[in-house]
mmCIF file of C-alpha atoms in Angstrom:
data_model
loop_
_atom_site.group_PDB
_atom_site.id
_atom_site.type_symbol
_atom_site.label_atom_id
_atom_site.label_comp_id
_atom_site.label_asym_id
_atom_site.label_seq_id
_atom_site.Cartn_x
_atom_site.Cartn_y
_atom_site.Cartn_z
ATOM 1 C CA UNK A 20 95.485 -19.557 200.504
ATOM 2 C CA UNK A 21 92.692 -17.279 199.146
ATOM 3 C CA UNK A 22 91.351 -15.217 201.974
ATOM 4 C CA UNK A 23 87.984 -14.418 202.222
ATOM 5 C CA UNK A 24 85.345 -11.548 204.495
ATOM 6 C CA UNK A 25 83.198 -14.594 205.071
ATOM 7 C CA UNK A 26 86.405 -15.430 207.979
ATOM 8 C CA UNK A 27 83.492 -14.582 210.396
ATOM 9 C CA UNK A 28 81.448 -17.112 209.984
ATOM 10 C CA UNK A 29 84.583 -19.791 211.100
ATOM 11 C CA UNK A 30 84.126 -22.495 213.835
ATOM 12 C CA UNK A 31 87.048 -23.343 214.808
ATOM 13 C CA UNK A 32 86.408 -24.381 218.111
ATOM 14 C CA UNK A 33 86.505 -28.455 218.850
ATOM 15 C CA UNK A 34 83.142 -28.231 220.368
ATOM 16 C CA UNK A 35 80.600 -27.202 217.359
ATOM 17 C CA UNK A 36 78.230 -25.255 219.465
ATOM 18 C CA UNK A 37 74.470 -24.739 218.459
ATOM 19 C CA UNK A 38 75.147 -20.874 217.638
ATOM 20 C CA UNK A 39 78.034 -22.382 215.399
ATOM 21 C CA UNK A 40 76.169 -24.871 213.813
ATOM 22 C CA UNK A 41 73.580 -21.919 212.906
ATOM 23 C CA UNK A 42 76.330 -19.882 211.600
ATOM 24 C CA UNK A 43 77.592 -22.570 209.688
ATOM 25 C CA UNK A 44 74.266 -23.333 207.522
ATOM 26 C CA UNK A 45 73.962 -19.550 207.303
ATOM 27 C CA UNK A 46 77.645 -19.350 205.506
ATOM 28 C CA UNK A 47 77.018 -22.383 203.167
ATOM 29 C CA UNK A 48 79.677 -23.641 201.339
ATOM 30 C CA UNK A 49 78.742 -21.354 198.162
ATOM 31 C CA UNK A 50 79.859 -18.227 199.871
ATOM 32 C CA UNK A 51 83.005 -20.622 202.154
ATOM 33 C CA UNK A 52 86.394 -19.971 201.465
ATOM 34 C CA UNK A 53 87.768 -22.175 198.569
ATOM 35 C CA UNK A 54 91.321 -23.795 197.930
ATOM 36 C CA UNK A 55 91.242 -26.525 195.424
ATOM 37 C CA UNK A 56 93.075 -29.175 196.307
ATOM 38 C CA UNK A 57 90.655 -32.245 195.633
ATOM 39 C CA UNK A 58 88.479 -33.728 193.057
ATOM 40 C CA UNK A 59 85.581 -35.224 193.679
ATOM 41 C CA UNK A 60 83.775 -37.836 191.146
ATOM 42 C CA UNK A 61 79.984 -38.744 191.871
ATOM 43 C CA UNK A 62 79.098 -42.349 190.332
ATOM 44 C CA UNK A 63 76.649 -42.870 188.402
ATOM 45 C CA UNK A 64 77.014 -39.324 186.327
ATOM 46 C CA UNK A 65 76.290 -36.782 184.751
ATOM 47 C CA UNK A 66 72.586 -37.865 184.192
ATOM 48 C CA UNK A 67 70.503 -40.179 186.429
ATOM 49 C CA UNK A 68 67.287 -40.860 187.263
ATOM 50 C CA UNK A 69 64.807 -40.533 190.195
ATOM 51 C CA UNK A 70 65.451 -43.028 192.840
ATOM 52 C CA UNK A 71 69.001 -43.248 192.104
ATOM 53 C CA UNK A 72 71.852 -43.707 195.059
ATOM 54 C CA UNK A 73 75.069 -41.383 194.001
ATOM 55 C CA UNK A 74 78.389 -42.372 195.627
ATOM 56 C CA UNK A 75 81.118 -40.175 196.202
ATOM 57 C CA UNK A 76 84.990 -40.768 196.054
ATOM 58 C CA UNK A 77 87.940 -37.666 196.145
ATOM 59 C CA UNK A 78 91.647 -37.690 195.451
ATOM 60 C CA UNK A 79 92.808 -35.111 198.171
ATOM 61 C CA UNK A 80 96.199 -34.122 196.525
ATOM 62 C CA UNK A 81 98.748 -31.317 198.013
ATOM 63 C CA UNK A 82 98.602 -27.800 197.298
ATOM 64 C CA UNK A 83 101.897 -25.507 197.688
ATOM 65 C CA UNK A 84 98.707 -22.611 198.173
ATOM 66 C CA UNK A 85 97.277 -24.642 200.792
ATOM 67 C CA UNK A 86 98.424 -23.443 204.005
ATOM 68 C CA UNK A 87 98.383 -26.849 206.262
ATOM 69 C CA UNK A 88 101.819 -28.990 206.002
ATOM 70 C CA UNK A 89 101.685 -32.409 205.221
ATOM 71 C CA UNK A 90 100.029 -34.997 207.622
ATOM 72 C CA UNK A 91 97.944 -32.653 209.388
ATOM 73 C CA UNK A 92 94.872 -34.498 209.976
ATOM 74 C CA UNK A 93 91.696 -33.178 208.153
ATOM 75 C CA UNK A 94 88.528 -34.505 209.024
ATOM 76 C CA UNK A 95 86.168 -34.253 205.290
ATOM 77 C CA UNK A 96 82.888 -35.073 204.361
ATOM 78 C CA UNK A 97 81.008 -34.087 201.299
ATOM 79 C CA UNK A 98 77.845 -31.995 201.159
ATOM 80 C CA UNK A 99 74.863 -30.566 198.723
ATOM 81 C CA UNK A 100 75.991 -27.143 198.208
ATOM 82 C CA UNK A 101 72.589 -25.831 200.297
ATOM 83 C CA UNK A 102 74.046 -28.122 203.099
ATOM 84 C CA UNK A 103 70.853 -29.810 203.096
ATOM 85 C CA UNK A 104 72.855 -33.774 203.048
ATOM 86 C CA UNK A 105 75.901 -34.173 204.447
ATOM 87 C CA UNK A 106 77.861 -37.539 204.119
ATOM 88 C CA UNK A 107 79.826 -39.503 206.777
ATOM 89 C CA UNK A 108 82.731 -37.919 207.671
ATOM 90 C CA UNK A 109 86.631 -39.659 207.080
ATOM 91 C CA UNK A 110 89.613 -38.689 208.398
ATOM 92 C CA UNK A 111 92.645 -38.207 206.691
ATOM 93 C CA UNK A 112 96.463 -37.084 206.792
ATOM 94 C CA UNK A 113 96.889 -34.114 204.573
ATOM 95 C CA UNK A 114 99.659 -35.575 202.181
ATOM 96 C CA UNK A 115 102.975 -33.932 201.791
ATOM 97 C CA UNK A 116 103.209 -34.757 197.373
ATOM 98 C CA UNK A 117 100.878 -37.249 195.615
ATOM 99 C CA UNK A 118 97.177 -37.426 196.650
ATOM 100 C CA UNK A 119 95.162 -39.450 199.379
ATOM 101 C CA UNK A 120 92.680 -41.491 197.586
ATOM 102 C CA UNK A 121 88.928 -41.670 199.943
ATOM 103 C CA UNK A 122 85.777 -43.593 199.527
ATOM 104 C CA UNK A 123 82.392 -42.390 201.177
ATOM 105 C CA UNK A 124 80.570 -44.911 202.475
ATOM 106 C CA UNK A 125 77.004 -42.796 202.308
ATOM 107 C CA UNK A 126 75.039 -42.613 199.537
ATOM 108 C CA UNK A 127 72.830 -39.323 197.929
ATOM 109 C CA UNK A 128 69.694 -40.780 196.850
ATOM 110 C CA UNK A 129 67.765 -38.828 194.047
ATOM 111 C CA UNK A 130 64.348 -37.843 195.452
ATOM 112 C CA UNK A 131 61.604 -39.862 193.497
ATOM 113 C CA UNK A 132 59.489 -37.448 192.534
ATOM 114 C CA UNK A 133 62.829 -35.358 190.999
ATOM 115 C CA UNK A 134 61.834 -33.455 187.858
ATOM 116 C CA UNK A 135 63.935 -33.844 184.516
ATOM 117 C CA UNK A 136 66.241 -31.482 184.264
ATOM 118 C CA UNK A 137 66.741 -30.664 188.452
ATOM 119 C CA UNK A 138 70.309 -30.572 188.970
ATOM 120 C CA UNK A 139 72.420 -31.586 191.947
ATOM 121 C CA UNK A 140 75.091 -30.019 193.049
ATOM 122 C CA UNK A 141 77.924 -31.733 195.794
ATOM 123 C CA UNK A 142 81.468 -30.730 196.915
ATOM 124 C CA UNK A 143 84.111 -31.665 199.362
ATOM 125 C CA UNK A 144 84.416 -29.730 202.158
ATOM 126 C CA UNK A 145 87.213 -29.231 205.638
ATOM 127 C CA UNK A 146 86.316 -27.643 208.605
ATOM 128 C CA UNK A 147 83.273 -26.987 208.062
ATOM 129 C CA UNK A 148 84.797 -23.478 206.405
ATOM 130 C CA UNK A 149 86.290 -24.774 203.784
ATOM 131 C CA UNK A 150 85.544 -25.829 200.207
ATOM 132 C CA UNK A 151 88.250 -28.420 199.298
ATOM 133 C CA UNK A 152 86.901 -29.385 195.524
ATOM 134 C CA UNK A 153 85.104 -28.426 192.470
ATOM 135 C CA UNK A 154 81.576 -28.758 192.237
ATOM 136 C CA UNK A 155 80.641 -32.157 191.052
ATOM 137 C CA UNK A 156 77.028 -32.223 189.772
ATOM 138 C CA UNK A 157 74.376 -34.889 188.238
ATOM 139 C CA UNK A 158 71.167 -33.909 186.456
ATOM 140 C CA UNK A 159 68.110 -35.797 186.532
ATOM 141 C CA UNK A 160 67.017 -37.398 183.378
ATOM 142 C CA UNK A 161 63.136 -38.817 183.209
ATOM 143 C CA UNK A 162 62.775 -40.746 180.115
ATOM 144 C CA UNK A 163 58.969 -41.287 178.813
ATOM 145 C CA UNK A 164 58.036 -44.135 178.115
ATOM 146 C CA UNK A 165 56.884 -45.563 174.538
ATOM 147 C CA UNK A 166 54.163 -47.995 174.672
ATOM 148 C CA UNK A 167 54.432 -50.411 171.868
ATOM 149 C CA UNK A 168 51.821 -52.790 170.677
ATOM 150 C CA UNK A 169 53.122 -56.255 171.706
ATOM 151 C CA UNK A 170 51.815 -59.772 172.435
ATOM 152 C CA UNK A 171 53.078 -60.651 176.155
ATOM 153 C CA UNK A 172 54.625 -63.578 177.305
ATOM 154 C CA UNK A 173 52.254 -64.956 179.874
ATOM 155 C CA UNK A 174 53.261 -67.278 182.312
ATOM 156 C CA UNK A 175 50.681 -70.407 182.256
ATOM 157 C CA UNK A 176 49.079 -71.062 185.325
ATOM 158 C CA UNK A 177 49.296 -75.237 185.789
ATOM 159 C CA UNK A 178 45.468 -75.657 186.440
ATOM 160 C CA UNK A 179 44.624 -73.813 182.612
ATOM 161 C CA UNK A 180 47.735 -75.346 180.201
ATOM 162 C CA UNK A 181 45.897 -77.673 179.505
ATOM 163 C CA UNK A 182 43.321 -75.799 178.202
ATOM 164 C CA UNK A 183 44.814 -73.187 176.371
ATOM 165 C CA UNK A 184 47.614 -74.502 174.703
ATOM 166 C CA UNK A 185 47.697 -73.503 171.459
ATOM 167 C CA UNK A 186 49.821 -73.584 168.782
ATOM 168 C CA UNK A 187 49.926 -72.493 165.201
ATOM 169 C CA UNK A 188 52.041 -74.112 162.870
ATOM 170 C CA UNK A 189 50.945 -72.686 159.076
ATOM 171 C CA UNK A 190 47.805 -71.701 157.217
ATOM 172 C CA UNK A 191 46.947 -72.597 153.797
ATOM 173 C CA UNK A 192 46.726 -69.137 152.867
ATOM 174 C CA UNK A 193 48.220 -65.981 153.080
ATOM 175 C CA UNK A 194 45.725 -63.697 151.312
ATOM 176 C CA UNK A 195 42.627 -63.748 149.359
ATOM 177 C CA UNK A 196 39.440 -61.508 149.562
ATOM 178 C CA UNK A 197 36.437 -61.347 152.543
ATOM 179 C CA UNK A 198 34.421 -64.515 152.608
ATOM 180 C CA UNK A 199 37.569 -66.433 151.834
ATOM 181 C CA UNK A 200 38.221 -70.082 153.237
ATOM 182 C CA UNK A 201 41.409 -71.575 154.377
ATOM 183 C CA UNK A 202 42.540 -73.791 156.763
ATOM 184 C CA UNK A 203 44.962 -72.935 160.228
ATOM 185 C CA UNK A 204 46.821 -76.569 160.744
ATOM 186 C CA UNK A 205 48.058 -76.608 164.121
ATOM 187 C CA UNK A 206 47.219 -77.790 167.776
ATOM 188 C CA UNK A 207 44.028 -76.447 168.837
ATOM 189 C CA UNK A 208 42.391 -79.009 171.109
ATOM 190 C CA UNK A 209 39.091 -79.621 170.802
ATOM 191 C CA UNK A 210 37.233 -77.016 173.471
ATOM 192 C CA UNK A 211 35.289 -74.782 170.402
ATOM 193 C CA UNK A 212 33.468 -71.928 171.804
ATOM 194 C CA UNK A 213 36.388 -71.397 174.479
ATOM 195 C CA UNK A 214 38.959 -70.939 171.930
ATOM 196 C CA UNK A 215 37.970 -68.075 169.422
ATOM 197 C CA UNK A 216 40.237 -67.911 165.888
ATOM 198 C CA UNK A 217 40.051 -64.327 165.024
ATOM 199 C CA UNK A 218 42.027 -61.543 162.224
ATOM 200 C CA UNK A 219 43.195 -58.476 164.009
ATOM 201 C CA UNK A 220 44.533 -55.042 162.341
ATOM 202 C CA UNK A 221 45.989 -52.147 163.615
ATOM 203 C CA UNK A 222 44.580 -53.751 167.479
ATOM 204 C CA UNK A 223 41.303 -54.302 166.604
ATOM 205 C CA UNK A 224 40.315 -57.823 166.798
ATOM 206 C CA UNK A 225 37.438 -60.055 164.608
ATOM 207 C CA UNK A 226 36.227 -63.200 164.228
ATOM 208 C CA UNK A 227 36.954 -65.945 162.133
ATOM 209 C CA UNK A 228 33.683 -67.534 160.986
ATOM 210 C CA UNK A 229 34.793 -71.262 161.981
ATOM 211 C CA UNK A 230 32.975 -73.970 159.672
ATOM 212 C CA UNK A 231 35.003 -76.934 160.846
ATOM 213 C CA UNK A 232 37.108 -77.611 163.641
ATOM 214 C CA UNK A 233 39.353 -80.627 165.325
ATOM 215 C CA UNK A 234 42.114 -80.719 167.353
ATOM 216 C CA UNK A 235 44.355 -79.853 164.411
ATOM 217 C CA UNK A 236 42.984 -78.365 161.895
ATOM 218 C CA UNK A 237 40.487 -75.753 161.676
ATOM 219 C CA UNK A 238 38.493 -74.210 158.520
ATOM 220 C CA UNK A 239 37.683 -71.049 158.725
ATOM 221 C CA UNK A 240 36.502 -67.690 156.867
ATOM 222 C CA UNK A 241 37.325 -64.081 156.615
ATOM 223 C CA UNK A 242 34.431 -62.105 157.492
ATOM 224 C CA UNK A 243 32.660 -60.439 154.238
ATOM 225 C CA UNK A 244 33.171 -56.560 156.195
ATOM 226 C CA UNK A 245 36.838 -56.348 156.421
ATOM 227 C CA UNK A 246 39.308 -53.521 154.776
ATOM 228 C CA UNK A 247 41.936 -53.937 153.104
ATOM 229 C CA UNK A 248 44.931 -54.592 154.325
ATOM 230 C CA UNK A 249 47.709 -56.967 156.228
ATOM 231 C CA UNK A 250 45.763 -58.678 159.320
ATOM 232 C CA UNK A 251 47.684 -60.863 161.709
ATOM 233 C CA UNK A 252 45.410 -64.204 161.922
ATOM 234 C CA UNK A 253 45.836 -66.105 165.233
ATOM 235 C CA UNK A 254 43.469 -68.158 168.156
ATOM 236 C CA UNK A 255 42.577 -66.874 171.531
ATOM 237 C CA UNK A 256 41.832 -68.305 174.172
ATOM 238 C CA UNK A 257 39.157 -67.561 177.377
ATOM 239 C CA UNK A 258 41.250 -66.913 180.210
ATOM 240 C CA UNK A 259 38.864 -68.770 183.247
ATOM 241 C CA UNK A 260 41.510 -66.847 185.659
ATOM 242 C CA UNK A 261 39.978 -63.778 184.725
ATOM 243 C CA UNK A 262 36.194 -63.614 183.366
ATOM 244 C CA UNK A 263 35.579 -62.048 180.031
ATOM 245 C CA UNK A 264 39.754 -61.572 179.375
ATOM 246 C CA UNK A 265 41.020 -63.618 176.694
ATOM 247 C CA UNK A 266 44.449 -63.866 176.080
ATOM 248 C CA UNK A 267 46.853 -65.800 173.359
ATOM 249 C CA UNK A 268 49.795 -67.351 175.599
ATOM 250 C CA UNK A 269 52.561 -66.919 173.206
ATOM 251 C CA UNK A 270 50.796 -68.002 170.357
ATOM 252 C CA UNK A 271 52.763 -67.198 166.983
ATOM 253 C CA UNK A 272 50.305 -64.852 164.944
ATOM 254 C CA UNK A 273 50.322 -65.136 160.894
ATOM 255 C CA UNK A 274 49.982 -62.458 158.468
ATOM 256 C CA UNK A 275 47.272 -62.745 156.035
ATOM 257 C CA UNK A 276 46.490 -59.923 153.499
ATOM 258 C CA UNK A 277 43.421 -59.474 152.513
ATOM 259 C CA UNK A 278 42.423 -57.924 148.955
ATOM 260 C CA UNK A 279 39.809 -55.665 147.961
ATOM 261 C CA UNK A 280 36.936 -56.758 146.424
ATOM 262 C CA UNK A 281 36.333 -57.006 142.908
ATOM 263 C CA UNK A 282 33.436 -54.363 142.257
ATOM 264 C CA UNK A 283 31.492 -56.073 139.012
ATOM 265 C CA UNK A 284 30.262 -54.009 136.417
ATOM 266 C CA UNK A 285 26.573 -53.361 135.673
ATOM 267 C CA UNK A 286 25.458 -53.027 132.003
ATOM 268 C CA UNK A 287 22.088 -51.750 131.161
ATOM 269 C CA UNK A 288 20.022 -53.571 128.871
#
């Protein structure tokens, strides 16, 4: 067994008094003796993210350098390496060839507010002297998030189906110029004025000038302004649960391109 200067700061007594237990954080296990003779495996590893519970698990196997003969009993536990978290402690009999095979029944949970990159470092540990294992560690990984422009999947409220159903089936065109007509054949229902057909881009919305309507068909035209480009042509609907929101409940939006217009020649006389 390795011997160490830091034998001073041993409490080997069976009663851990307060001046021990002082001594003890002051040691740490960084600076305690060390004889490997365990591995220790945190779960999930080696990245994880804020909020996460770690569990710990060691194969205790037998050293010829360890100086304890086999089934001494060894009371272990596994700490942060600043002794800030300690686990529950097991006991076991120190095994004479093979390994001993221990589960931890406490859990490290990663603070929530843990920055990406913060790592944390555990080991096993006898005595409270002795460092049994290699440092096992887990780093925090914070992924950002990408928002991504997406219609969501709304769940209906009974008292509104009704109401805003809608449903798209096909228009009669897919592209033309601004202040062209076509027809969206579909199930609209027959509240106009509550339901608002409209050609988005790039999540900016407009509306469909509407020049007939019924509950399955509806005639409408692209608004003489608009760029050109691919536009997604759909129906919205007033949401009554929330004034002034408007919202498409699933609805299956159509792409309609729309061409730029045809700039006429002038002649002079």
């Amino acid at each position: 067994m390795k011997k160490g200067s830091v034998r001073a700061c041993h409490c080997r007594n069976v009663g851990v008094s307060l001046v021990c237990l002082a001594i003890f954080a002051f040691c740490g296990v960084v600076n305690a003796e060390t004889v490997i003779t365990a591995n220790l495996t945190i779960n999930p590893a080696p990245t994880v993210k804020p909020g996460a519970v770690l569990k710990f698990q060691a194969d205790v196997f037998h050293n010829p350098d360890f100086d304890r003969p086999a089934g001494t009993r060894m009371r272990i536990f596994v700490t942060r390496s600043d002794f800030s978290w300690v686990s529950d402690k097991l006991d076991i009999e120190y095994p004479g060839m093979g390994s001993v095979h221990v589960n931890f029944n406490d859990g490290f949970t990663i603070p929530a507010d843990a920055k990406s990159g913060e790592k944390f470092d555990f080991c096993l540990v006898y005595g409270p002297w002795l460092q049994l294992s290699n440092i096992a560690s887990v780093k925090v990984l914070v992924l950002r998030s990408i928002r991504t422009k997406r219609i969501e999947q709304i769940k209906i409220p009974e008292k509104i189906e009704k109401k805003c159903f809608l449903t798209l089936n096909f228009i009669s065109k897919t592209s033309g110029f601004p202040g062209t007509t076509f027809e969206m054949i579909g199930v609209f229902g027959d509240e106009q004025g509550i339901k608002m057909p409209a050609i988005n881009k790039d999540g900016k919305g407009n509306k469909l000038i509407v020049l007939s309507w019924s509950d399955t068909k509806l005639l409408v035209k692209v608004p003489a302004d608009l760029t050109p480009g691919i536009y997604k042509v759909g129906v919205y609907c007033s949401d009554p649960c929330q004034p002034g929101a408007i919202t498409t409940y699933g609805m299956v939006w159509r792409d309609f391109h729309v061409f730029a217009k045809i700039q006429q020649k002038k002649y002079r006389k």
